[in-house]
DNA sequence: ATGTCC
């Protein structure tokens, strides 16, 4: 049922109700795992999800999966699907519940050697300064009007409030402000949940890491991104917290009704959707933009807190900590793409998939345009992270998309059974990685062994030609919820 | 991912 197209590229021919084929970018090991899951009759199966997405109305070219693919709600995580704006649908499961979950990476003027004596102190300061954990609350208190401003203006609003500098905005996807956001499409309950959560990390796989640039693969792109070997950087992985989750819940209910109302050929609740050009579809996309803006604002406020922590412990000016880039991996966006030689506007769903626009696209910051914008690929707390970039091949074959991280190999439940938080912490300590976390069970669930090997994920994306590595980052300090 | 159930 799978045809091999290249070293790390596979085709799932369209059969039955599939309108387009599936296309999977992955190594042999991942493909064997996907096949084994099917043969064992596992319901919770990413390959089946790739095929079900391929059945959705208006899908263009193919239902895609990336090397870090694993099963998700409706769409696989590591899944990409683009839809024709007139005949296609907007799918809640295509962005997931943590809308615009993503990563921001900051660069510092520090080297690993220069922070060795400060490591414990820095970890303690960051742990104290960055609110994290389930239900954690930030220091900001926003009025109803201000919450609407966050939803409309995203990172720009909090920068105007003094959390960061104008230059940060240049280095956030879409300038940190997604267009089309309309707070009237977001429920009062969702806004209420946002009230205390701007500038908080959350829990689960979210983290803040202090990292060192361990290896440079692409000197030109690294130089353009302001990165060099031995440099200390900080990566922030978080999303839209409870607000995004509530938007997902609210619209899933609405889309279940819309699927019936518009008589859409969708059998599973997990792929509930509405025509893009319907009231439900348009309102959902306006709400997704609000959630996305909330996530950008969240990472912006955390950036401000990180600058203060570093200034206090390391004595560097806050302004010397600069945003390399900020990019989401759970998004739905209207984008221009070339399909069979024709330029078209498509609604691209990326779920656990990073946008990866190659050289020349005007969406990238001017100074990055010659090589394309950075893709921030998060590893586990014990393994490397990568900064990659998009390629021409990725633009043609994957709607300018790429991997987002290691991808889970074990469920949270299985990981919590197999690992114990204290053991994970001490084995990290043995390797010079300081872990400060709010939940011991959380550490076990996030144990490096619960994830795929990031090296294999990066290699497969590179072999497929859709992404290209720029630098590898090694963790020094990890802050978890 | 998520005040892990309205």
Coordinates of C-alpha atoms (C1' of nucleotides) in Angstrom, one line a residue:
Chain A
X1 CA 0.0 0.0 0.0
X2 CA 3.1 2.3 0.3
X3 CA 5.2 3.2 -2.7
X4 CA 8.7 4.4 -2.2
X5 CA 9.4 7.6 -4.1
X6 CA 12.9 8.4 -2.8
X7 CA 15.3 8.0 0.1
X8 CA 12.9 9.4 2.6
X9 CA 9.7 9.9 0.6
X10 CA 6.7 7.5 0.3
X11 CA 3.3 7.6 -1.5
X12 CA 0.1 6.2 -0.2
X13 CA -2.0 5.9 -3.5
X14 CA -5.5 7.3 -3.3
X15 CA -8.0 4.5 -2.8
X16 CA -11.6 4.4 -1.7
X17 CA -12.8 7.8 -0.7
X18 CA -9.4 9.4 -0.8
X19 CA -9.4 12.5 -3.1
X20 CA -5.7 12.8 -3.2
X21 CA -2.8 10.5 -2.3
X22 CA -0.9 10.6 1.0
X23 CA 2.7 11.6 0.9
X24 CA 5.0 10.7 3.8
X25 CA 8.4 12.1 4.4
X26 CA 10.1 9.6 6.7
X27 CA 12.9 7.0 7.1
X28 CA 12.4 3.3 6.7
X29 CA 12.1 2.8 10.5
X30 CA 9.2 5.2 10.8
X31 CA 7.4 3.6 7.8
X32 CA 7.9 0.1 9.3
X33 CA 6.4 1.4 12.6
X34 CA 3.4 3.0 10.8
X35 CA 2.8 -0.3 8.9
X36 CA 3.1 -2.4 12.1
X37 CA 0.5 -0.2 13.8
X38 CA -1.9 -0.8 10.9
X39 CA -1.3 -4.5 10.9
X40 CA -1.9 -4.7 14.7
X41 CA -5.2 -3.0 14.1
X42 CA -4.4 0.0 16.3
X43 CA -7.2 2.5 16.1
X44 CA -4.9 5.3 17.2
X45 CA -2.9 5.3 14.0
X46 CA -1.2 8.1 12.2
X47 CA -1.2 6.4 8.7
X48 CA -5.0 5.9 8.9
X49 CA -5.3 9.6 9.9
X50 CA -3.2 10.6 6.8
X51 CA -5.7 8.7 4.6
X52 CA -8.8 10.2 6.4
X53 CA -7.5 13.7 5.9
X54 CA -7.0 12.8 2.2
X55 CA -10.8 12.3 2.0
X56 CA -11.7 15.8 3.1
X57 CA -13.4 18.1 0.5
X58 CA -11.2 20.5 -1.4
X59 CA -7.8 19.0 -0.3
X60 CA -5.1 19.9 -2.8
X61 CA -2.2 17.7 -4.1
X62 CA -1.7 15.3 -1.1
X63 CA -2.3 14.7 2.6
X64 CA 1.3 15.1 4.0
X65 CA 3.1 13.6 6.9
X66 CA 6.5 14.6 8.1
X67 CA 9.3 12.5 9.8
X68 CA 8.1 13.3 13.3
X69 CA 4.6 12.1 12.6
X70 CA 2.5 10.4 15.3
X71 CA -1.2 10.1 15.9
X72 CA -3.2 13.2 17.0
X73 CA -6.8 14.3 17.3
X74 CA -8.2 14.0 13.7
X75 CA -5.0 15.1 12.0
X76 CA -1.8 13.4 12.7
X77 CA 0.8 15.4 14.6
X78 CA 3.4 16.1 12.0
X79 CA 0.6 16.5 9.4
X80 CA 0.1 19.1 6.7
X81 CA -2.9 19.6 4.4
X82 CA -3.8 22.5 2.1
X83 CA -7.3 23.2 0.8
X84 CA -8.7 25.1 -2.1
X85 CA -10.3 28.3 -0.7
X86 CA -13.6 27.8 -2.6
X87 CA -14.2 24.1 -2.3
X88 CA -12.2 23.3 0.8
X89 CA -12.8 23.1 4.5
X90 CA -11.4 24.5 7.8
X91 CA -10.8 21.7 10.3
X92 CA -10.5 22.2 14.0
X93 CA -8.3 19.0 14.3
X94 CA -6.0 20.6 11.7
X95 CA -4.6 23.0 14.1
X96 CA -5.3 21.2 17.3
X97 CA -6.1 22.6 20.7
X98 CA -2.9 24.4 21.4
X99 CA -3.3 27.0 18.6
X100 CA 0.0 28.5 17.5
X101 CA 2.0 26.4 19.9
X102 CA 5.5 27.2 18.9
X103 CA 9.1 28.1 19.7
X104 CA 11.0 31.4 20.1
X105 CA 14.8 31.3 20.2
X106 CA 16.8 34.2 21.6
X107 CA 20.5 34.7 21.1
X108 CA 22.9 36.1 23.8
X109 CA 26.4 37.5 23.7
X110 CA 27.5 34.8 26.1
X111 CA 29.5 31.7 25.6
X112 CA 29.1 28.3 27.4
X113 CA 32.3 29.0 29.4
X114 CA 31.2 32.4 30.5
X115 CA 28.0 31.0 32.2
X116 CA 29.5 27.8 33.7
X117 CA 29.9 29.5 37.1
X118 CA 26.3 31.0 36.9
X119 CA 24.5 27.9 35.8
X120 CA 22.8 26.9 39.1
X121 CA 22.0 30.5 39.9
X122 CA 20.6 31.1 36.5
X123 CA 18.4 28.0 36.6
X124 CA 17.1 29.1 40.0
X125 CA 16.4 32.7 38.8
X126 CA 14.6 31.5 35.6
X127 CA 12.6 28.9 37.6
X128 CA 11.5 31.7 40.0
X129 CA 10.8 34.3 37.2
X130 CA 9.0 32.3 34.6
X131 CA 5.5 31.1 35.7
X132 CA 5.1 27.5 34.7
X133 CA 2.9 24.5 35.4
X134 CA -0.7 23.5 35.0
X135 CA -3.0 26.4 35.7
X136 CA 0.0 28.8 36.3
X137 CA -0.7 32.5 36.4
X138 CA 1.4 35.4 35.2
X139 CA 1.8 38.8 36.8
X140 CA -0.1 40.7 34.1
X141 CA -3.7 41.5 34.9
X142 CA -5.6 42.6 31.8
X143 CA -8.9 44.4 31.5
X144 CA -11.5 43.0 29.1
X145 CA -10.5 45.7 26.6
X146 CA -6.8 44.8 26.9
X147 CA -7.5 41.1 26.4
X148 CA -9.2 42.1 23.1
X149 CA -6.1 44.1 22.2
X150 CA -3.9 41.0 22.8
X151 CA -6.2 39.0 20.5
X152 CA -6.1 41.6 17.8
X153 CA -2.5 42.9 18.0
X154 CA -0.7 39.9 19.5
X155 CA 3.0 40.5 20.4
X156 CA 2.7 44.1 19.1
X157 CA 0.3 45.0 22.0
X158 CA 2.5 43.7 24.8
X159 CA 5.6 45.3 23.2
X160 CA 3.7 48.6 23.3
X161 CA 3.1 47.9 27.0
X162 CA 6.8 47.7 27.6
X163 CA 7.4 43.9 27.2
X164 CA 10.2 43.9 24.7
X165 CA 11.4 46.0 21.8
X166 CA 10.1 46.9 18.3
X167 CA 12.9 44.8 16.8
X168 CA 11.5 41.7 18.4
X169 CA 8.4 42.0 16.1
X170 CA 10.5 42.0 12.9
X171 CA 11.7 38.5 13.9
X172 CA 8.3 36.9 14.7
X173 CA 6.4 35.0 12.0
X174 CA 3.8 37.5 10.6
X175 CA 5.3 40.3 12.7
X176 CA 3.7 38.7 15.8
X177 CA 0.3 40.0 14.6
X178 CA -1.9 37.7 12.6
X179 CA -4.3 39.5 10.3
X180 CA -8.0 38.7 10.4
X181 CA -8.2 38.3 14.2
X182 CA -11.7 39.2 15.4
X183 CA -12.3 39.0 19.2
X184 CA -16.1 38.8 18.6
X185 CA -15.5 35.2 17.4
X186 CA -13.9 34.2 20.7
X187 CA -16.2 33.2 23.6
X188 CA -16.3 35.0 26.9
X189 CA -15.2 31.8 28.6
X190 CA -12.1 31.6 26.5
X191 CA -11.2 35.2 27.2
X192 CA -11.8 34.7 30.9
X193 CA -9.3 31.8 30.9
X194 CA -6.7 34.1 29.2
X195 CA -7.1 36.7 31.9
X196 CA -4.2 35.6 34.2
X197 CA -2.2 33.5 31.7
X198 CA -0.2 36.0 29.5
X199 CA 3.5 35.3 30.1
X200 CA 3.2 31.7 31.4
X201 CA 4.9 28.6 30.1
X202 CA 2.2 26.0 30.9
X203 CA 2.9 22.2 31.2
X204 CA 3.2 19.1 29.1
X205 CA 5.9 19.3 26.5
X206 CA 6.3 23.1 26.9
X207 CA 9.6 24.3 28.2
X208 CA 12.2 27.0 28.5
X209 CA 15.8 25.9 27.7
X210 CA 19.1 27.6 27.9
X211 CA 21.2 26.0 25.2
X212 CA 24.6 26.2 23.5
X213 CA 25.2 26.2 19.8
X214 CA 27.1 22.9 19.6
X215 CA 27.6 22.5 15.9
X216 CA 27.2 24.6 12.8
X217 CA 26.1 22.8 9.6
X218 CA 25.3 25.9 7.4
X219 CA 27.8 28.7 8.0
X220 CA 26.1 31.1 5.7
X221 CA 22.6 30.8 7.2
X222 CA 24.0 30.6 10.8
X223 CA 25.8 33.9 10.2
X224 CA 22.7 35.5 8.8
X225 CA 20.7 34.3 11.9
X226 CA 23.5 35.8 14.1
X227 CA 24.6 32.4 15.5
X228 CA 28.1 30.9 16.0
X229 CA 29.6 27.9 17.7
X230 CA 29.8 28.1 21.5
X231 CA 27.1 30.8 21.8
X232 CA 24.4 30.6 24.5
X233 CA 20.8 30.8 23.3
X234 CA 17.4 30.5 24.9
X235 CA 14.4 28.6 23.4
X236 CA 10.9 29.1 24.7
X237 CA 8.3 26.5 23.7
X238 CA 4.7 27.4 24.6
X239 CA 1.4 28.2 23.0
X240 CA -1.9 29.9 23.6
X241 CA -2.6 28.1 26.9
X242 CA -6.2 27.7 28.1
X243 CA -7.5 30.3 25.6
X244 CA -6.5 28.3 22.6
X245 CA -7.7 25.2 24.1
X246 CA -11.1 26.8 24.8
X247 CA -11.4 28.1 21.2
X248 CA -10.7 24.5 20.1
X249 CA -13.4 23.1 22.3
X250 CA -16.0 25.8 21.4
X251 CA -15.5 25.4 17.7
X252 CA -15.2 21.6 17.7
X253 CA -18.8 21.6 18.9
X254 CA -19.8 24.2 16.3
X255 CA -18.1 22.3 13.5
X256 CA -19.8 19.0 14.5
X257 CA -23.1 20.8 13.8
X258 CA -21.7 22.5 10.6
X259 CA -20.5 19.1 9.2
X260 CA -24.2 18.0 9.3
X261 CA -25.6 21.3 8.2
X262 CA -23.5 21.4 5.1
X263 CA -23.8 17.6 4.6
X264 CA -20.0 17.2 4.4
X265 CA -18.7 13.7 3.8
X266 CA -16.9 13.3 7.1
X267 CA -17.6 10.3 9.3
X268 CA -15.5 11.1 12.3
X269 CA -16.1 13.8 14.9
X270 CA -12.4 14.2 15.1
X271 CA -12.4 15.7 11.6
X272 CA -15.4 18.0 12.1
X273 CA -15.1 20.9 9.7
X274 CA -16.9 23.7 7.9
X275 CA -16.6 25.1 4.4
X276 CA -13.9 27.8 4.4
X277 CA -16.4 30.2 2.8
X278 CA -19.1 29.7 5.4
X279 CA -20.1 31.7 8.4
X280 CA -18.7 28.9 10.7
X281 CA -15.5 28.6 8.7
X282 CA -14.8 32.3 8.6
X283 CA -15.5 32.8 12.3
X284 CA -13.3 29.8 13.2
X285 CA -10.4 31.2 11.2
X286 CA -10.8 34.6 12.8
X287 CA -10.8 32.9 16.2
X288 CA -7.7 30.9 15.3
X289 CA -5.9 34.2 14.4
X290 CA -6.9 35.4 17.9
X291 CA -5.4 32.3 19.5
X292 CA -2.3 32.6 17.5
X293 CA -1.9 36.2 18.5
X294 CA -2.3 35.2 22.2
X295 CA 0.6 32.7 21.7
X296 CA 2.8 35.3 20.2
X297 CA 2.1 37.7 23.1
X298 CA 2.7 34.9 25.5
X299 CA 6.2 34.2 24.1
X300 CA 6.9 37.9 23.9
X301 CA 6.2 38.5 27.6
X302 CA 8.3 35.4 28.6
X303 CA 11.1 36.9 26.4
X304 CA 10.9 40.0 28.6
X305 CA 11.1 38.0 31.8
X306 CA 14.1 36.0 30.4
X307 CA 15.9 39.2 29.6
X308 CA 15.5 40.4 33.2
X309 CA 16.7 37.1 34.6
X310 CA 19.8 37.1 32.5
X311 CA 20.6 40.7 33.2
X312 CA 20.3 40.1 36.9
X313 CA 22.4 36.9 37.1
X314 CA 24.9 37.5 34.2
X315 CA 25.1 41.3 34.3
X316 CA 24.5 41.7 30.6
X317 CA 22.2 44.4 29.2
X318 CA 18.7 43.1 28.5
X319 CA 19.0 44.6 25.0
X320 CA 21.9 42.2 24.2
X321 CA 19.4 39.3 24.2
X322 CA 17.9 39.4 20.7
X323 CA 15.1 37.4 19.1
X324 CA 16.5 35.1 16.4
X325 CA 13.0 34.0 15.4
X326 CA 9.5 33.0 16.7
X327 CA 7.5 30.5 14.8
X328 CA 4.4 28.3 15.5
X329 CA 3.8 24.7 14.6
X330 CA 0.0 24.4 15.1
X331 CA -1.6 26.8 12.6
X332 CA -4.1 27.4 9.8
X333 CA -3.2 30.0 7.3
X334 CA -4.0 31.4 3.9
X335 CA -0.9 31.3 1.8
X336 CA 0.1 31.6 -1.8
X337 CA 1.6 28.4 -3.3
X338 CA 2.5 27.1 -6.7
X339 CA 0.4 24.1 -7.6
X340 CA 1.0 22.4 -11.0
X341 CA 2.6 25.6 -12.3
X342 CA -0.3 27.8 -11.2
X343 CA -0.1 30.2 -8.2
X344 CA -3.0 29.7 -5.9
X345 CA -4.3 30.8 -2.5
X346 CA -4.6 27.8 -0.2
X347 CA -5.7 27.3 3.4
X348 CA -2.7 25.4 4.8
X349 CA -3.2 23.4 8.0
X350 CA 0.0 22.6 9.9
X351 CA -0.4 20.4 13.0
X352 CA 2.9 19.7 14.7
X353 CA 4.5 21.0 11.6
X354 CA 6.6 24.2 11.2
X355 CA 6.2 26.6 8.3
X356 CA 9.5 26.3 6.4
X357 CA 9.6 28.9 3.6
X358 CA 12.7 28.7 1.6
X359 CA 14.7 31.5 0.0
X360 CA 13.0 34.5 -1.5
X361 CA 9.6 34.6 0.2
X362 CA 8.5 38.0 1.3
X363 CA 7.0 36.6 4.5
X364 CA 10.5 36.2 5.8
X365 CA 12.3 39.1 7.6
X366 CA 14.3 41.1 5.0
X367 CA 17.6 40.1 6.5
X368 CA 16.8 36.4 6.3
X369 CA 15.2 36.4 2.9
X370 CA 18.3 35.1 1.0
X371 CA 18.3 31.8 2.9
X372 CA 14.7 31.6 4.2
X373 CA 13.5 32.0 7.8
X374 CA 14.7 29.7 10.6
X375 CA 12.7 26.6 11.6
X376 CA 12.9 26.0 15.4
X377 CA 12.9 22.3 16.0
X378 CA 12.6 21.3 19.6
X379 CA 14.3 18.1 20.9
X380 CA 13.7 16.5 24.3
X381 CA 15.1 17.9 27.5
X382 CA 18.0 15.4 27.3
X383 CA 18.8 15.7 23.6
X384 CA 19.7 18.3 21.0
X385 CA 17.4 20.8 19.4
X386 CA 18.0 22.0 15.8
X387 CA 17.6 25.2 13.9
X388 CA 16.8 24.3 10.3
X389 CA 15.6 26.2 7.2
X390 CA 13.3 25.5 4.3
X391 CA 14.3 24.6 0.8
X392 CA 13.0 25.0 -2.8
X393 CA 12.1 21.3 -2.8
X394 CA 10.1 21.8 0.4
X395 CA 8.2 24.7 -1.2
X396 CA 7.3 22.4 -4.1
X397 CA 6.6 19.2 -2.3
X398 CA 5.5 20.2 1.2
X399 CA 3.8 23.6 0.9
X400 CA 6.9 25.1 2.6
X401 CA 6.6 22.9 5.7
X402 CA 8.9 21.0 8.0
X403 CA 9.5 19.0 11.1
X404 CA 8.7 20.5 14.5
X405 CA 10.5 18.3 17.0
X406 CA 11.3 14.8 18.1
X407 CA 7.7 13.6 18.1
X408 CA 6.4 11.2 20.8
X409 CA 7.2 7.5 20.6
X410 CA 5.4 6.5 23.9
X411 CA 2.1 7.8 25.2
X412 CA 2.2 9.9 28.3
X413 CA 0.7 7.1 30.3
X414 CA 3.3 4.6 29.1
X415 CA 6.1 7.0 29.7
X416 CA 4.9 7.7 33.3
X417 CA 4.9 4.0 34.0
X418 CA 8.4 3.4 32.5
X419 CA 10.3 6.4 34.0
X420 CA 10.6 8.0 37.3
X421 CA 11.0 11.8 37.6
X422 CA 13.9 11.8 40.0
X423 CA 15.9 9.3 38.0
X424 CA 15.4 11.3 34.8
X425 CA 16.5 14.4 36.6
X426 CA 19.7 12.8 38.0
X427 CA 20.7 11.2 34.7
X428 CA 20.4 14.7 33.1
X429 CA 22.5 16.2 35.9
X430 CA 25.2 13.6 35.2
X431 CA 25.4 15.0 31.7
X432 CA 25.6 18.6 32.9
X433 CA 22.0 19.5 32.2
X434 CA 20.2 21.2 35.1
X435 CA 16.4 20.5 35.2
X436 CA 14.0 22.5 37.3
X437 CA 10.4 21.4 37.0
X438 CA 7.0 21.9 38.8
X439 CA 5.8 18.3 38.4
X440 CA 7.7 15.0 38.9
X441 CA 5.1 13.1 36.9
X442 CA 5.5 15.7 34.2
X443 CA 9.3 14.9 34.1
X444 CA 8.6 11.2 33.7
X445 CA 6.0 11.8 30.9
X446 CA 8.6 14.0 29.1
X447 CA 11.6 11.6 29.6
X448 CA 13.9 11.8 26.6
X449 CA 13.2 8.0 26.0
X450 CA 9.5 8.8 25.4
X451 CA 10.4 10.6 22.2
X452 CA 11.7 9.6 18.8
X453 CA 15.4 10.3 18.1
X454 CA 15.6 13.9 17.0
X455 CA 18.8 13.0 15.0
X456 CA 16.7 10.6 12.8
X457 CA 13.9 13.1 12.4
X458 CA 16.3 15.8 11.2
X459 CA 18.1 13.3 9.0
X460 CA 14.9 12.1 7.3
X461 CA 13.8 15.7 6.7
X462 CA 17.2 16.5 5.2
X463 CA 17.3 13.3 3.1
X464 CA 13.8 14.1 1.8
X465 CA 15.2 17.5 0.7
X466 CA 12.4 19.5 2.3
X467 CA 14.5 21.0 5.2
X468 CA 18.1 21.7 5.8
X469 CA 20.0 21.8 9.1
X470 CA 21.6 25.1 10.2
X471 CA 22.8 24.5 13.8
X472 CA 22.5 21.9 16.5
X473 CA 21.7 23.1 20.1
X474 CA 22.6 21.3 23.3
X475 CA 20.6 21.9 26.5
X476 CA 22.3 23.4 29.6
X477 CA 19.3 24.4 31.7
X478 CA 15.7 23.1 31.3
X479 CA 12.7 24.7 33.0
X480 CA 9.5 22.6 32.8
X481 CA 5.9 23.0 34.0
Chain B
dA1 C1' -2.1 20.6 24.9
dT2 C1' -5.9 21.6 28.9
dG3 C1' -8.8 24.6 35.9
dT4 C1' -7.1 16.1 32.1
dC5 C1' -15.7 16.3 33.2
dC6 C1' -20.9 20.5 31.9

